Short mmCIF file of C-alpha atoms in Angstrom, two decimals:
data_model
loop_
_atom_site.label_atom_id
_atom_site.label_comp_id
_atom_site.label_asym_id
_atom_site.label_seq_id
_atom_site.Cartn_x
_atom_site.Cartn_y
_atom_site.Cartn_z
CA MET Z 1 -3.83 -11.72 21.78
CA SER Z 2 -0.62 -13.33 22.63
CA ILE Z 3 2.38 -10.34 23.02
CA ALA Z 4 4.73 -10.91 19.95
CA PRO Z 5 8.30 -11.53 20.88
CA PRO Z 6 10.70 -8.29 20.43
CA THR Z 7 12.30 -7.67 16.91
CA LEU Z 8 15.62 -5.80 17.97
CA GLY Z 9 18.09 -5.19 14.72
CA ILE Z 10 21.31 -5.43 17.14
CA ARG Z 11 24.61 -4.86 16.05
CA GLY Z 12 27.31 -5.27 18.09
CA GLY Z 13 27.79 -5.11 21.56
CA THR Z 14 28.18 -8.81 23.50
CA SER Z 15 25.86 -11.21 23.57
CA ASN Z 16 24.96 -10.20 27.37
CA ASP Z 17 24.15 -6.67 26.17
CA GLN Z 18 22.06 -7.70 23.34
CA LEU Z 19 20.31 -10.48 25.92
CA ARG Z 20 19.76 -7.30 28.07
CA ARG Z 21 18.14 -5.25 25.66
CA TYR Z 22 16.13 -8.15 24.18
CA ASN Z 23 14.52 -8.66 27.84
CA LEU Z 24 13.92 -4.69 28.40
CA SER Z 25 12.59 -4.72 25.24
CA MET Z 26 10.25 -7.44 26.32
CA VAL Z 27 9.37 -6.01 29.88
CA MET Z 28 8.68 -2.66 28.41
CA THR Z 29 6.21 -4.02 25.62
CA MET Z 30 4.53 -5.93 28.34
CA LEU Z 31 3.77 -3.01 30.43
CA HIS Z 32 2.48 -0.93 27.58
CA HIS Z 33 0.22 -3.78 26.47
CA ALA Z 34 -1.10 -4.45 29.74
CA GLY Z 35 -1.11 -1.16 31.38
CA GLY Z 36 0.85 -2.18 34.05
CA CYS Z 37 1.83 -5.18 36.71
CA SER Z 38 3.23 -6.43 39.34
CA ARG Z 39 7.09 -7.99 39.56
CA ALA Z 40 5.93 -11.07 40.45
CA GLU Z 41 3.42 -11.22 37.18
CA LEU Z 42 6.14 -9.99 34.97
CA THR Z 43 8.40 -12.93 36.65
CA ARG Z 44 5.66 -15.57 35.82
CA ARG Z 45 4.87 -14.04 32.29
CA THR Z 46 8.46 -13.78 31.21
CA GLY Z 47 10.26 -16.81 32.86
CA LEU Z 48 13.02 -14.47 34.20
CA ASN Z 49 13.57 -14.92 37.45
CA ARG Z 50 12.98 -12.40 40.43
CA SER Z 51 16.67 -10.51 40.30
CA THR Z 52 16.59 -10.08 36.91
CA ILE Z 53 13.10 -8.36 36.60
CA ALA Z 54 14.17 -6.15 39.33
CA ALA Z 55 16.90 -5.05 37.73
CA LEU Z 56 14.95 -4.53 34.43
CA VAL Z 57 12.57 -2.46 35.92
CA ALA Z 58 15.23 -0.50 37.66
CA GLU Z 59 16.82 0.50 34.76
CA LEU Z 60 13.55 1.11 32.74
CA SER Z 61 12.89 3.58 35.53
CA GLU Z 62 16.07 5.21 35.50
CA LEU Z 63 15.09 5.77 31.93
CA GLY Z 64 12.00 7.38 32.83
CA MET Z 65 10.10 4.29 30.99
CA VAL Z 66 8.16 3.16 33.54
CA TYR Z 67 7.46 3.86 37.52
CA GLU Z 68 6.09 1.73 40.68
CA GLY Z 69 2.96 2.28 42.87
CA GLU Z 70 0.21 1.10 44.34
CA PRO Z 71 -2.86 -0.04 42.06
CA GLU Z 72 -6.07 1.71 42.36
CA SER Z 73 -8.11 -1.22 42.82
CA ALA Z 74 -6.03 -1.51 46.14
CA VAL Z 75 -7.31 1.98 47.82
CA GLY Z 76 -9.56 0.62 50.82
CA ARG Z 77 -8.25 -3.08 51.13
CA VAL Z 78 -6.60 -3.97 54.52
CA GLY Z 79 -3.55 -5.12 54.02
CA ARG Z 80 -0.46 -4.09 52.06
CA PRO Z 81 -1.15 -4.53 48.31
CA SER Z 82 1.85 -5.19 46.07
CA LEU Z 83 3.31 -2.78 43.98
CA GLN Z 84 2.78 -2.23 40.34
CA VAL Z 85 5.17 -1.51 37.56
CA PHE Z 86 3.24 1.41 35.39
CA PRO Z 87 4.23 2.59 32.15
CA ASN Z 88 4.77 6.25 32.02
CA PRO Z 89 2.39 8.08 30.49
CA GLY Z 90 4.38 11.29 30.15
CA ILE Z 91 5.87 9.29 27.04
CA ALA Z 92 3.04 10.26 24.49
CA ALA Z 93 2.49 9.83 21.00
CA ILE Z 94 0.81 12.04 18.79
CA SER Z 95 -1.84 10.31 16.39
CA VAL Z 96 -3.90 11.74 13.27
CA ASN Z 97 -6.46 10.27 11.21
CA PRO Z 98 -7.35 12.42 7.86
CA ASP Z 99 -10.54 11.80 6.70
CA ILE Z 100 -12.67 13.10 4.21
CA ASP Z 101 -14.66 15.24 6.44
CA ALA Z 102 -12.80 15.49 9.73
CA ILE Z 103 -9.04 15.56 10.66
CA THR Z 104 -8.61 14.16 14.05
CA VAL Z 105 -5.48 14.84 16.42
CA GLY Z 106 -4.73 13.04 19.46
CA LEU Z 107 -2.46 12.67 21.92
CA VAL Z 108 -1.79 8.81 23.31
CA GLY Z 109 0.42 8.02 26.55
CA LEU Z 110 2.62 5.16 27.20
CA GLY Z 111 -0.27 2.36 28.18
CA GLY Z 112 -2.23 3.53 25.58
CA GLU Z 113 -4.32 6.26 27.25
CA VAL Z 114 -5.51 8.93 25.11
CA ILE Z 115 -4.96 12.04 26.81
CA ARG Z 116 -6.61 14.22 24.28
CA ARG Z 117 -8.63 14.34 21.06
CA ILE Z 118 -9.28 17.02 18.85
CA ARG Z 119 -11.74 16.85 15.82
CA PHE Z 120 -11.45 19.45 13.35
CA ASP Z 121 -14.31 19.29 10.79
CA THR Z 122 -13.50 20.15 7.28
CA ALA Z 123 -15.76 22.03 4.99
CA ARG Z 124 -14.49 19.63 1.92
CA VAL Z 125 -12.51 16.65 1.28
CA PRO Z 126 -8.59 17.99 2.24
CA THR Z 127 -5.82 17.95 -0.17
CA VAL Z 128 -2.23 17.01 1.72
CA HIS Z 129 -1.03 20.30 2.51
CA GLU Z 130 -4.31 21.33 3.81
CA THR Z 131 -4.25 17.99 6.28
CA VAL Z 132 -0.45 19.20 7.53
CA ASN Z 133 -1.80 22.61 8.35
CA ALA Z 134 -4.39 21.59 10.18
CA VAL Z 135 -2.50 18.77 12.00
CA LYS Z 136 0.12 21.62 12.62
CA ALA Z 137 -2.15 24.39 13.76
CA ILE Z 138 -4.13 21.52 16.59
CA VAL Z 139 -0.51 20.80 17.43
CA ASP Z 140 1.02 24.28 18.30
CA GLY Z 141 -2.03 24.56 20.09
CA MET Z 142 -1.34 21.79 22.58
CA ARG Z 143 2.59 23.35 22.65
CA GLY Z 144 2.72 24.28 25.78
CA GLU Z 145 0.94 21.52 27.55
CA ILE Z 146 3.25 18.93 25.56
CA ASP Z 147 6.32 21.04 26.64
CA LYS Z 148 5.76 21.23 30.28
CA SER Z 149 4.36 17.60 30.69
CA TYR Z 150 5.64 14.86 27.62
CA ARG Z 151 7.92 13.61 26.22
CA ILE Z 152 7.04 12.53 22.97
CA ALA Z 153 8.05 9.30 20.70
CA GLY Z 154 6.81 10.48 17.65
CA VAL Z 155 3.38 10.97 15.37
CA GLY Z 156 1.39 7.99 13.81
CA VAL Z 157 -0.73 8.69 11.33
CA ALA Z 158 -4.04 6.46 10.45
CA VAL Z 159 -4.65 6.83 6.43
CA PRO Z 160 -7.72 5.34 4.66
CA GLY Z 161 -5.61 4.28 2.20
CA LEU Z 162 -2.81 2.11 0.63
CA VAL Z 163 0.34 3.11 2.75
CA ASN Z 164 4.11 2.75 2.29
CA ALA Z 165 5.11 1.60 5.38
CA SER Z 166 8.78 1.80 4.72
CA ASP Z 167 8.36 5.67 4.21
CA GLY Z 168 5.21 6.76 5.12
CA ARG Z 169 4.35 7.43 1.91
CA VAL Z 170 0.36 6.99 0.41
CA LEU Z 171 0.38 5.34 -2.70
CA VAL Z 172 -3.15 5.84 -2.74
CA ALA Z 173 -6.30 7.44 -1.02
CA PRO Z 174 -9.23 6.78 -3.10
CA HIS Z 175 -11.72 8.78 -1.25
CA LEU Z 176 -9.30 11.57 -0.31
CA GLY Z 177 -7.95 11.92 -3.59
CA TRP Z 178 -4.34 11.40 -2.70
CA ARG Z 179 -2.28 9.65 -4.99
CA ASP Z 180 1.70 9.45 -4.57
CA ALA Z 181 1.58 11.87 -1.58
CA GLY Z 182 4.38 12.66 0.50
CA LEU Z 183 2.49 12.84 3.99
CA ALA Z 184 4.61 11.50 6.09
CA SER Z 185 7.43 13.29 4.88
CA ALA Z 186 5.41 16.90 4.94
CA LEU Z 187 3.88 16.07 8.15
CA GLN Z 188 7.79 15.61 9.90
CA LYS Z 189 9.27 18.61 8.66
CA ALA Z 190 5.69 20.88 9.56
CA LEU Z 191 5.87 18.89 13.46
CA GLY Z 192 9.73 18.14 14.06
CA TYR Z 193 8.79 14.79 15.10
CA THR Z 194 9.48 11.47 13.86
CA VAL Z 195 6.30 10.45 11.53
CA TYR Z 196 5.12 7.14 10.69
CA ALA Z 197 2.02 6.35 8.69
CA GLY Z 198 -0.32 2.97 7.98
CA ASN Z 199 -3.47 2.06 6.85
CA ASP Z 200 -6.36 3.08 8.89
CA ALA Z 201 -8.20 -0.68 9.04
CA SER Z 202 -4.95 -2.76 9.70
CA LEU Z 203 -4.06 -0.20 12.50
CA GLY Z 204 -7.44 -0.70 14.27
CA ALA Z 205 -7.18 -4.35 13.95
CA ILE Z 206 -3.84 -3.93 16.10
CA ALA Z 207 -5.29 -1.75 18.69
CA GLU Z 208 -8.67 -3.70 19.15
CA SER Z 209 -6.39 -6.91 19.69
CA LEU Z 210 -3.99 -5.53 22.09
CA PHE Z 211 -5.69 -3.13 23.98
CA GLY Z 212 -9.83 -3.87 23.27
CA VAL Z 213 -12.27 -6.68 22.90
CA ALA Z 214 -9.98 -9.24 21.15
CA GLN Z 215 -7.16 -9.51 23.47
CA ASP Z 216 -5.95 -12.94 24.02
CA ILE Z 217 -7.65 -13.42 20.32
CA ASP Z 218 -5.29 -14.79 18.19
CA ASP Z 219 -7.24 -14.76 14.78
CA LEU Z 220 -9.76 -12.10 13.92
CA VAL Z 221 -11.06 -10.08 11.14
CA TYR Z 222 -11.45 -6.24 11.61
CA LEU Z 223 -14.00 -4.22 9.43
CA ASN Z 224 -13.70 -0.21 10.15
CA GLY Z 225 -16.74 1.98 8.51
CA SER Z 226 -16.35 5.58 8.19
CA ALA Z 227 -16.99 8.37 5.56
CA SER Z 228 -14.26 6.88 3.19
CA GLY Z 229 -15.70 3.54 3.05
CA ILE Z 230 -14.94 0.50 4.45
CA GLY Z 231 -11.30 -0.96 5.25
CA GLY Z 232 -10.20 -4.30 6.55
CA GLY Z 233 -7.79 -5.28 9.13
CA LEU Z 234 -6.62 -9.22 9.76
CA ILE Z 235 -4.99 -11.17 12.52
CA ILE Z 236 -4.12 -14.50 11.80
CA GLY Z 237 -1.77 -16.79 14.25
CA GLY Z 238 -1.30 -13.70 16.77
CA ALA Z 239 0.15 -11.68 13.85
CA PRO Z 240 -1.02 -8.59 11.42
CA LEU Z 241 -1.75 -10.23 7.80
CA ARG Z 242 0.00 -7.69 5.87
CA GLY Z 243 0.55 -9.46 2.26
CA THR Z 244 3.58 -9.23 -0.23
CA SER Z 245 3.33 -5.22 -0.50
CA GLY Z 246 1.88 -4.73 3.20
CA TYR Z 247 -1.59 -4.05 1.15
CA ALA Z 248 -3.70 -7.40 2.54
CA GLY Z 249 -6.88 -6.08 3.94
CA GLU Z 250 -8.76 -4.62 1.36
CA LEU Z 251 -12.04 -6.26 2.08
CA GLY Z 252 -13.99 -2.89 1.50
CA HIS Z 253 -14.27 -4.30 -2.41
CA THR Z 254 -15.84 -7.36 -1.98
CA LEU Z 255 -18.16 -7.88 -4.36
CA VAL Z 256 -21.55 -7.98 -2.14
CA ASN Z 257 -24.36 -6.80 -5.35
CA SER Z 258 -24.16 -8.13 -8.26
CA VAL Z 259 -26.67 -5.52 -9.50
CA GLY Z 260 -25.33 -2.77 -7.25
CA SER Z 261 -23.88 0.90 -7.37
CA ARG Z 262 -20.25 1.13 -9.63
CA CYS Z 263 -17.89 1.41 -7.00
CA HIS Z 264 -14.63 4.07 -7.85
CA CYS Z 265 -12.47 1.46 -7.99
CA GLY Z 266 -14.65 0.19 -11.32
CA ARG Z 267 -16.12 -2.61 -9.96
CA ILE Z 268 -20.13 -3.30 -9.52
CA GLY Z 269 -21.93 -3.69 -5.94
CA CYS Z 270 -18.42 -3.36 -3.71
CA LEU Z 271 -18.81 -4.00 0.11
CA GLU Z 272 -17.91 -0.16 0.59
CA THR Z 273 -20.55 1.16 -2.09
CA GLU Z 274 -23.30 -0.64 -1.11
CA VAL Z 275 -22.58 -0.60 2.67
CA SER Z 276 -22.52 3.57 3.57
CA LEU Z 277 -22.28 5.83 6.02
CA ALA Z 278 -23.62 8.57 3.46
CA ARG Z 279 -26.65 6.26 2.49
CA LEU Z 280 -27.19 5.86 6.66
CA LEU Z 281 -26.91 9.88 6.84
CA ALA Z 282 -29.12 10.58 3.79
CA VAL Z 283 -32.21 8.23 5.10
CA LEU Z 284 -31.75 10.20 8.57
CA GLY Z 285 -31.61 13.52 6.92
CA LEU Z 286 -28.54 14.41 8.88
CA PRO Z 287 -25.38 16.09 7.32
CA ARG Z 288 -22.72 14.52 9.07
CA ALA Z 289 -22.51 12.63 12.71
CA ASP Z 290 -19.95 11.22 14.58
CA GLN Z 291 -20.32 7.96 15.63
CA ASP Z 292 -21.82 8.90 19.08
CA GLU Z 293 -24.69 10.93 17.11
CA LEU Z 294 -25.33 7.88 15.13
CA ASP Z 295 -26.04 5.90 17.44
CA ILE Z 296 -28.56 7.96 19.05
CA ALA Z 297 -30.18 8.63 16.10
CA LEU Z 298 -30.09 4.79 14.52
CA GLY Z 299 -31.33 3.92 18.12
CA VAL Z 300 -34.71 6.33 18.73
CA SER Z 301 -35.81 6.37 14.72
CA ARG Z 302 -38.89 4.50 13.84
CA ASP Z 303 -38.88 5.64 10.37
CA PRO Z 304 -39.96 3.01 8.12
CA ALA Z 305 -37.36 4.28 5.20
CA VAL Z 306 -34.79 4.30 7.88
CA MET Z 307 -35.33 0.58 9.13
CA ALA Z 308 -35.61 -0.58 5.60
CA GLU Z 309 -31.81 0.81 4.85
CA VAL Z 310 -30.35 -0.44 8.20
CA ARG Z 311 -32.12 -3.91 7.43
CA ARG Z 312 -30.39 -4.00 4.00
CA GLN Z 313 -27.15 -3.01 4.80
CA ILE Z 314 -27.15 -5.39 7.36
CA ASP Z 315 -28.32 -7.99 4.64
CA LEU Z 316 -24.85 -7.19 2.61
CA LEU Z 317 -23.08 -6.85 5.30
CA SER Z 318 -23.16 -10.69 6.44
CA GLU Z 319 -22.62 -11.23 3.07
CA ALA Z 320 -19.39 -10.39 2.97
CA ILE Z 321 -18.12 -11.35 6.90
CA SER Z 322 -19.70 -14.71 5.92
CA ASN Z 323 -17.18 -15.00 2.68
CA PHE Z 324 -14.51 -13.74 5.53
CA VAL Z 325 -15.16 -16.51 7.87
CA ASN Z 326 -15.55 -18.77 5.16
CA MET Z 327 -11.93 -17.95 4.28
CA PHE Z 328 -9.96 -16.99 7.02
CA ASP Z 329 -11.74 -18.73 10.00
CA PRO Z 330 -11.72 -16.42 12.71
CA GLU Z 331 -12.65 -16.58 15.94
CA MET Z 332 -13.99 -13.22 16.21
CA VAL Z 333 -15.13 -10.45 13.96
CA ILE Z 334 -15.14 -6.86 15.07
CA LEU Z 335 -16.94 -3.67 13.35
CA GLY Z 336 -15.79 -0.42 13.76
CA GLY Z 337 -17.29 3.68 13.14
CA PHE Z 338 -20.79 3.06 11.64
CA LEU Z 339 -20.79 -0.99 11.04
CA GLY Z 340 -20.96 -1.05 15.09
CA SER Z 341 -23.92 1.53 14.81
CA LEU Z 342 -25.54 -1.54 12.53
CA LEU Z 343 -24.53 -4.55 14.69
CA SER Z 344 -25.67 -2.27 17.82
CA VAL Z 345 -29.49 -1.91 16.59
CA GLY Z 346 -29.60 -5.30 14.64
CA ARG Z 347 -27.29 -7.92 15.97
CA GLU Z 348 -29.57 -10.78 15.94
CA ARG Z 349 -30.23 -10.21 12.24
CA LEU Z 350 -26.47 -9.89 11.39
CA ALA Z 351 -25.60 -12.90 13.52
CA ASP Z 352 -28.53 -14.97 12.00
CA ALA Z 353 -27.65 -14.36 8.34
CA VAL Z 354 -23.77 -14.91 9.19
CA SER Z 355 -24.66 -18.28 10.74
CA VAL Z 356 -26.72 -19.56 7.66
CA ARG Z 357 -24.33 -18.31 5.00
CA SER Z 358 -21.13 -19.12 6.87
CA MET Z 359 -19.39 -22.66 7.58
CA SER Z 360 -18.61 -21.47 11.23
CA SER Z 361 -21.43 -23.07 12.53
CA VAL Z 362 -19.65 -26.60 11.70
CA GLY Z 363 -17.05 -25.95 14.35
CA HIS Z 364 -17.88 -23.52 16.04
CA THR Z 365 -19.84 -20.28 16.08
CA VAL Z 366 -17.68 -17.11 14.90
CA VAL Z 367 -18.20 -13.88 17.87
CA ILE Z 368 -19.32 -10.97 16.40
CA GLU Z 369 -18.29 -7.73 18.20
CA ARG Z 370 -18.18 -4.05 18.13
CA THR Z 371 -14.87 -2.12 18.90
CA SER Z 372 -14.59 -1.43 22.78
CA LEU Z 373 -12.56 1.25 21.91
CA GLY Z 374 -14.83 3.33 20.12
CA SER Z 375 -13.59 6.98 19.09
CA ARG Z 376 -10.10 6.01 20.35
CA LEU Z 377 -9.48 3.54 18.09
CA LEU Z 378 -7.23 4.81 15.96
CA MET Z 379 -5.96 7.17 17.82
CA VAL Z 380 -4.39 4.00 19.69
CA GLY Z 381 -3.71 2.50 16.78
CA ALA Z 382 -1.47 4.92 14.79
CA ALA Z 383 0.30 5.50 18.21
CA GLU Z 384 1.53 2.13 17.67
CA LEU Z 385 3.16 3.26 14.94
CA ALA Z 386 5.41 5.62 16.77
CA PHE Z 387 6.14 3.95 20.11
CA ALA Z 388 7.26 0.71 18.11
CA GLY Z 389 11.20 2.17 18.17
CA LEU Z 390 10.75 2.74 22.21
CA LEU Z 391 9.36 -0.36 22.67
CA ASP Z 392 11.83 -2.26 20.03
CA ASP Z 393 14.81 -0.61 22.06
CA PRO Z 394 14.01 1.39 25.63
CA ALA Z 395 17.49 2.21 26.46
CA GLY Z 396 18.47 3.05 22.53
CA PHE Z 397 15.73 5.26 21.85
CA VAL Z 398 16.86 7.01 25.39
CA ARG Z 399 20.28 7.60 24.24
CA THR Z 400 19.48 8.54 20.42
CA ARG Z 401 17.14 11.39 21.78
CA ALA Z 402 19.70 12.78 24.43
CA ALA Z 403 22.37 12.64 21.74
CA ALA Z 404 19.78 14.68 19.12
CA ARG Z 405 18.91 17.16 21.88
CA SER Z 406 22.95 17.69 22.51
CA HIS Z 407 23.17 17.95 18.67
CA ARG Z 408 20.79 20.93 18.41
CA SER Z 409 21.85 22.81 21.50
#
């Protein structure tokens, strides 16, 4: 996926100052998404001259955003390798993903590295208040490590529901039973960090396109399957498809079975009702399972009832994917969560069914892949929300944080 140009909301200042801030943003964004590259590569990719790149790298280094060092692949090689510019992983974001059976909290460094990931299993579907308390307890447990080694850019929350991106308010998260919930503001008060929230599947699509299997793919459909149901994220023409109010991607409510079960939305036979983790766990006889455990269970099972349910879900999933392929003509369809587990045990069946039912075979064959980020996916995606302001204006971000610390002291 191509890196989108920065969207700086710069007001005032000279044109040279604005250009410098724009270039700082462009270079910092490139380093963050690439995980590091040489000055020569930055020169080639940005089109800026070497002296300008040298000045920008020097300023980002002074700001504590980047550092230079030898690439790990250079160890043992003959000759002096080119120094690489790396994003500073000591600048980190806290990621949060509430679901009906667990609350997951992560610490993600610049460059997309998941430093820490803690899953707190819940005995019942958590309320907003219980979610805030659990996240605060987990973060408080990491305070020593955070205060010693990291600067926190903010908190990003991946919510299985509709979220108002402007204020982080959860309009509706049906499986969680949340409506008009001020999750971001409550977390911000509890943690003392700026908090941003977004739809989990949309954030997953962004993470996979920037750091995963869909890098350099400009048109993709991402489907995430979790205990909460199925959500979707769309990248079209290299940019996330958000819709008028930012709610595009409710792909889990695509009709796949006109005589199926009633969905919580009131319709009959929605994708997330017919293709579900709960149905898989029921035939496997498991009360719950994370992604790795589900992979193992499906991979070793020879139970005819399990195989029949897997085939049924794959066939219905292929119906939905075919519709998405016909509508959006993507180059790739990416499956996350338990949908990735279904792909692993039924790739050929799913691919053949999609090929027969969609129009993609006329022009090209759509590639169906599993997320490469796995359980890290939503941690990385949520962190992008928290890193956005830093990437947009690195110098301004540092100045704002310094002023805030000075004011508190």
